Coordinates of C-alpha atoms in Angstrom, one line a residue:
M256 CA 44.4 25.0 -62.2
S257 CA 46.0 23.0 -64.9
D258 CA 44.5 19.6 -65.7
P259 CA 47.5 17.5 -64.5
A260 CA 47.6 19.4 -61.2
A261 CA 43.8 19.2 -60.8
Y262 CA 43.8 15.4 -61.3
T263 CA 46.5 15.0 -58.6
V264 CA 44.9 17.5 -56.1
L265 CA 41.4 16.1 -56.5
A266 CA 42.6 12.5 -56.2
G267 CA 44.4 13.4 -53.0
R268 CA 41.3 15.1 -51.7
A269 CA 39.2 12.0 -52.4
V270 CA 41.7 9.8 -50.6
R271 CA 41.7 12.1 -47.6
L272 CA 37.9 12.1 -47.4
T273 CA 38.1 8.3 -47.2
R274 CA 40.6 8.4 -44.4
R275 CA 38.4 10.7 -42.4
N276 CA 35.4 8.4 -42.8
P277 CA 35.8 5.4 -40.5
D278 CA 32.8 3.6 -42.0
A279 CA 34.3 3.9 -45.4
V280 CA 37.7 2.5 -44.2
I281 CA 35.9 -0.4 -42.5
T282 CA 33.8 -1.2 -45.6
A283 CA 36.8 -1.0 -47.9
L284 CA 39.4 -2.9 -45.9
V285 CA 37.8 -4.9 -43.0
L286 CA 34.6 -6.2 -44.7
P287 CA 36.3 -8.0 -47.6
V288 CA 38.6 -9.8 -45.2
L289 CA 35.7 -10.8 -43.0
L290 CA 33.8 -12.1 -46.0
M291 CA 36.8 -14.2 -47.0
L292 CA 36.9 -15.8 -43.5
V293 CA 33.1 -16.3 -43.5
F294 CA 33.1 -18.0 -46.9
V295 CA 36.1 -20.2 -46.1
Y296 CA 35.3 -21.3 -42.5
F297 CA 31.5 -21.2 -42.5
F298 CA 30.7 -22.6 -46.0
G299 CA 33.9 -24.0 -47.4
G300 CA 33.6 -27.4 -45.7
A301 CA 30.3 -28.1 -47.5
I302 CA 31.4 -27.1 -51.0
E303 CA 33.3 -29.3 -53.4
T304 CA 35.5 -27.7 -56.0
S305 CA 38.2 -28.8 -58.5
T306 CA 40.9 -26.7 -56.8
G307 CA 41.2 -28.7 -53.6
K308 CA 41.0 -26.2 -50.7
Y309 CA 38.0 -23.9 -50.9
V310 CA 40.1 -20.9 -50.2
T311 CA 42.0 -21.5 -53.4
Y312 CA 38.7 -21.4 -55.3
V313 CA 37.0 -18.5 -53.5
A314 CA 39.9 -16.0 -53.3
P315 CA 39.5 -14.5 -56.8
G316 CA 35.7 -14.2 -56.2
V317 CA 36.3 -12.2 -53.0
L318 CA 38.7 -9.9 -54.8
I319 CA 35.9 -9.1 -57.3
L320 CA 33.4 -8.7 -54.4
C321 CA 35.7 -6.0 -53.0
A322 CA 35.4 -4.1 -56.3
G323 CA 31.6 -3.9 -55.9
Y324 CA 31.9 -2.4 -52.4
G325 CA 34.5 0.1 -53.6
A326 CA 32.2 1.2 -56.5
S327 CA 29.3 1.7 -54.1
M328 CA 31.5 4.0 -52.0
T329 CA 32.5 5.9 -55.2
A330 CA 28.8 6.5 -55.9
T331 CA 28.2 7.8 -52.4
T332 CA 31.2 10.2 -52.4
V333 CA 30.3 11.6 -55.9
S334 CA 26.7 12.1 -54.7
D335 CA 28.0 13.9 -51.6
D336 CA 29.9 16.3 -53.8
M337 CA 27.0 16.9 -56.1
T338 CA 24.6 17.7 -53.2
G339 CA 27.1 19.5 -50.9
G340 CA 27.9 22.6 -53.1
I341 CA 31.6 21.9 -53.5
I342 CA 31.1 21.4 -57.3
D343 CA 30.1 25.0 -57.7
R344 CA 33.4 26.0 -56.1
F345 CA 35.4 23.7 -58.3
R346 CA 33.7 25.1 -61.4
S347 CA 34.5 28.7 -60.3
M348 CA 38.2 27.7 -60.4
D349 CA 37.7 26.4 -64.0
T350 CA 38.3 22.8 -62.9
S351 CA 37.2 20.3 -65.6
P352 CA 34.5 17.8 -64.8
T353 CA 36.8 15.0 -65.9
A354 CA 39.3 16.0 -63.2
V355 CA 36.6 16.1 -60.5
L356 CA 35.3 12.6 -61.3
S357 CA 38.7 11.1 -62.1
G358 CA 39.8 12.1 -58.5
H359 CA 37.0 9.9 -57.1
V360 CA 37.8 7.1 -59.5
A361 CA 41.5 7.2 -58.7
A362 CA 40.7 7.1 -54.9
S363 CA 38.4 4.2 -55.5
V364 CA 41.0 2.2 -57.4
A365 CA 43.5 3.0 -54.6
R366 CA 41.1 1.8 -51.9
N367 CA 40.3 -1.4 -53.9
A368 CA 44.0 -2.1 -54.5
T369 CA 44.6 -1.8 -50.7
A370 CA 41.7 -4.0 -50.0
T371 CA 42.9 -6.5 -52.6
A372 CA 46.3 -6.7 -50.9
A373 CA 44.6 -7.2 -47.5
V374 CA 42.4 -10.0 -48.9
L375 CA 45.4 -11.7 -50.5
A376 CA 47.5 -11.5 -47.3
V377 CA 44.7 -13.2 -45.3
A378 CA 44.1 -15.8 -48.1
F379 CA 47.8 -16.7 -48.0
A380 CA 47.7 -17.0 -44.2
I381 CA 44.8 -19.5 -44.4
G382 CA 46.1 -21.6 -47.2
F383 CA 45.8 -19.9 -50.6
R384 CA 48.8 -21.0 -52.7
P385 CA 48.8 -19.6 -56.3
H386 CA 51.1 -21.1 -58.9
A387 CA 51.4 -18.1 -61.2
G388 CA 54.6 -16.9 -62.8
P389 CA 55.6 -13.2 -63.2
A390 CA 53.7 -12.9 -66.5
D391 CA 50.6 -14.5 -65.1
W392 CA 50.7 -12.2 -62.1
L393 CA 51.0 -9.1 -64.3
A394 CA 48.1 -10.3 -66.5
A395 CA 45.9 -11.0 -63.5
I396 CA 46.7 -7.6 -62.0
G397 CA 46.1 -5.8 -65.3
I398 CA 42.6 -7.5 -65.7
L399 CA 41.7 -6.7 -62.0
L400 CA 42.8 -3.0 -62.3
L401 CA 40.8 -2.6 -65.5
Y402 CA 37.7 -4.1 -63.9
L403 CA 38.2 -1.9 -60.8
T404 CA 38.4 1.2 -63.0
A405 CA 35.4 0.2 -65.1
L406 CA 33.3 -0.5 -62.0
S407 CA 34.5 2.8 -60.3
W408 CA 33.3 4.8 -63.3
L409 CA 30.0 3.1 -63.2
G410 CA 29.8 4.0 -59.5
A411 CA 30.6 7.6 -60.4
A412 CA 27.7 7.5 -62.9
A413 CA 25.4 6.1 -60.2
G414 CA 26.4 9.0 -57.9
L415 CA 25.6 11.5 -60.6
L416 CA 22.3 9.9 -61.3
A417 CA 21.1 9.6 -57.7
K418 CA 19.6 12.6 -55.9
T419 CA 21.0 11.7 -52.5
P420 CA 24.0 9.7 -51.2
E421 CA 21.6 7.2 -49.7
A422 CA 20.0 6.6 -53.1
A423 CA 23.4 6.3 -54.7
G424 CA 24.2 3.4 -52.4
G425 CA 20.9 1.7 -53.6
F426 CA 21.8 2.2 -57.3
T427 CA 25.0 0.2 -56.8
F428 CA 23.2 -2.9 -55.4
G429 CA 23.6 -4.6 -58.8
M430 CA 27.4 -4.3 -58.6
L431 CA 27.3 -6.0 -55.2
F432 CA 24.9 -8.7 -56.3
L433 CA 26.6 -9.7 -59.6
P434 CA 29.4 -11.9 -58.1
Y435 CA 26.8 -14.2 -56.4
P436 CA 25.2 -15.6 -59.6
S437 CA 28.6 -16.3 -61.1
S438 CA 31.5 -18.7 -60.6
A439 CA 32.8 -16.7 -57.7
F440 CA 31.7 -18.9 -54.8
V441 CA 30.4 -22.1 -56.3
P442 CA 30.8 -23.8 -59.8
I443 CA 28.1 -22.7 -62.2
D444 CA 27.1 -26.2 -63.0
T445 CA 25.9 -26.7 -59.4
M446 CA 23.3 -23.9 -59.9
P447 CA 19.8 -24.4 -61.2
G448 CA 19.7 -24.9 -65.0
W449 CA 17.7 -21.8 -65.6
L450 CA 20.4 -19.7 -64.0
H451 CA 23.3 -21.0 -66.1
G452 CA 22.7 -18.7 -69.1
F453 CA 22.9 -15.6 -67.0
A454 CA 25.8 -16.8 -64.8
D455 CA 27.9 -17.7 -67.9
N456 CA 27.2 -14.5 -69.8
Q457 CA 27.7 -11.7 -67.3
P458 CA 30.8 -9.6 -66.8
V459 CA 31.9 -11.0 -63.5
T460 CA 32.3 -14.6 -64.6
P461 CA 35.0 -14.1 -67.2
V462 CA 36.9 -11.8 -64.9
I463 CA 36.9 -14.4 -62.1
E464 CA 37.7 -17.3 -64.4
S465 CA 40.6 -15.2 -65.8
L466 CA 42.0 -14.5 -62.4
R467 CA 41.5 -18.1 -61.2
G468 CA 43.2 -19.6 -64.3
L469 CA 46.1 -17.2 -64.3
L470 CA 46.8 -17.4 -60.5
L471 CA 46.4 -21.2 -60.4
D472 CA 48.3 -21.8 -63.7
Q473 CA 45.2 -23.4 -65.2
P474 CA 43.8 -23.1 -68.8
T475 CA 41.9 -19.8 -69.2
G476 CA 40.4 -20.4 -72.6
N477 CA 38.9 -17.2 -74.0
S478 CA 38.0 -15.8 -70.5
P479 CA 40.7 -13.1 -70.6
W480 CA 39.5 -11.8 -73.9
L481 CA 35.9 -11.8 -72.7
A482 CA 36.9 -10.1 -69.5
L483 CA 38.7 -7.4 -71.5
A484 CA 35.7 -6.9 -73.8
W485 CA 33.4 -6.6 -70.9
C486 CA 35.6 -4.1 -69.1
L487 CA 36.1 -1.9 -72.1
G488 CA 32.4 -2.1 -72.9
L489 CA 31.6 -0.9 -69.4
L490 CA 34.0 1.9 -69.7
A491 CA 32.6 2.9 -73.1
L492 CA 29.2 3.1 -71.4
A493 CA 30.2 4.8 -68.2
L494 CA 32.5 7.5 -69.5
P495 CA 30.1 9.3 -71.8
L496 CA 27.2 8.7 -69.3
C497 CA 29.2 10.5 -66.7
A498 CA 29.9 13.4 -69.0
V499 CA 26.2 13.7 -69.9
L500 CA 25.0 13.4 -66.3
F501 CA 27.5 15.9 -65.0
R502 CA 26.5 18.5 -67.5
R503 CA 22.9 17.9 -66.7
R504 CA 23.4 18.1 -62.9
T505 CA 25.5 21.3 -63.1
G506 CA 23.4 23.0 -65.8

């Protein structure tokens, strides 16, 4: 099978596997929407932000939280493949490891893009009003897609590293946790002082600040460049790690 055909076929396979797994569909689509509603209606009235309505502040953070759930699903599906014997069949057809993993990553990005659209639709319905122009929207979408891709490759690496699908889900806990000690849900200056250094200097914060600034037509400072550097750095880590782990797992 040629590489272009392999990428298309394996990406389609990963998407079909998602559709056949109701738990995965709920996690990818319904859970982010529920989290948006919980944050806005349960906690929003107690949180003061500079953006007025809390939904305007929290929407970019929920989008990033979606990416973490999507990456955890990527880890699980890759681990399923590694333990289920299907990889041996792919290798007998001379399918490249890159195509196998890229199929999962492409499906992850597609799931996350759908979840992002659902979250934005709900956010608009409950009062989110961005002020971005076309160029700002394109920049925000580009940063978000790059972050989704980087996190999905990290999820694939976690799936290769774990011995079981259950363990793969545990490996991705950090991806799910990172948005909380960041500016996703509350301003960093409201956190304890000892937490400021970590919250300011982790990958999620510049991505969120970039999305918030671009969508609300606010100054972004150097956040987009920091977000770009973090995403490219994560990709530079995840891609060779996936190659090494895949070779090790398949002998």
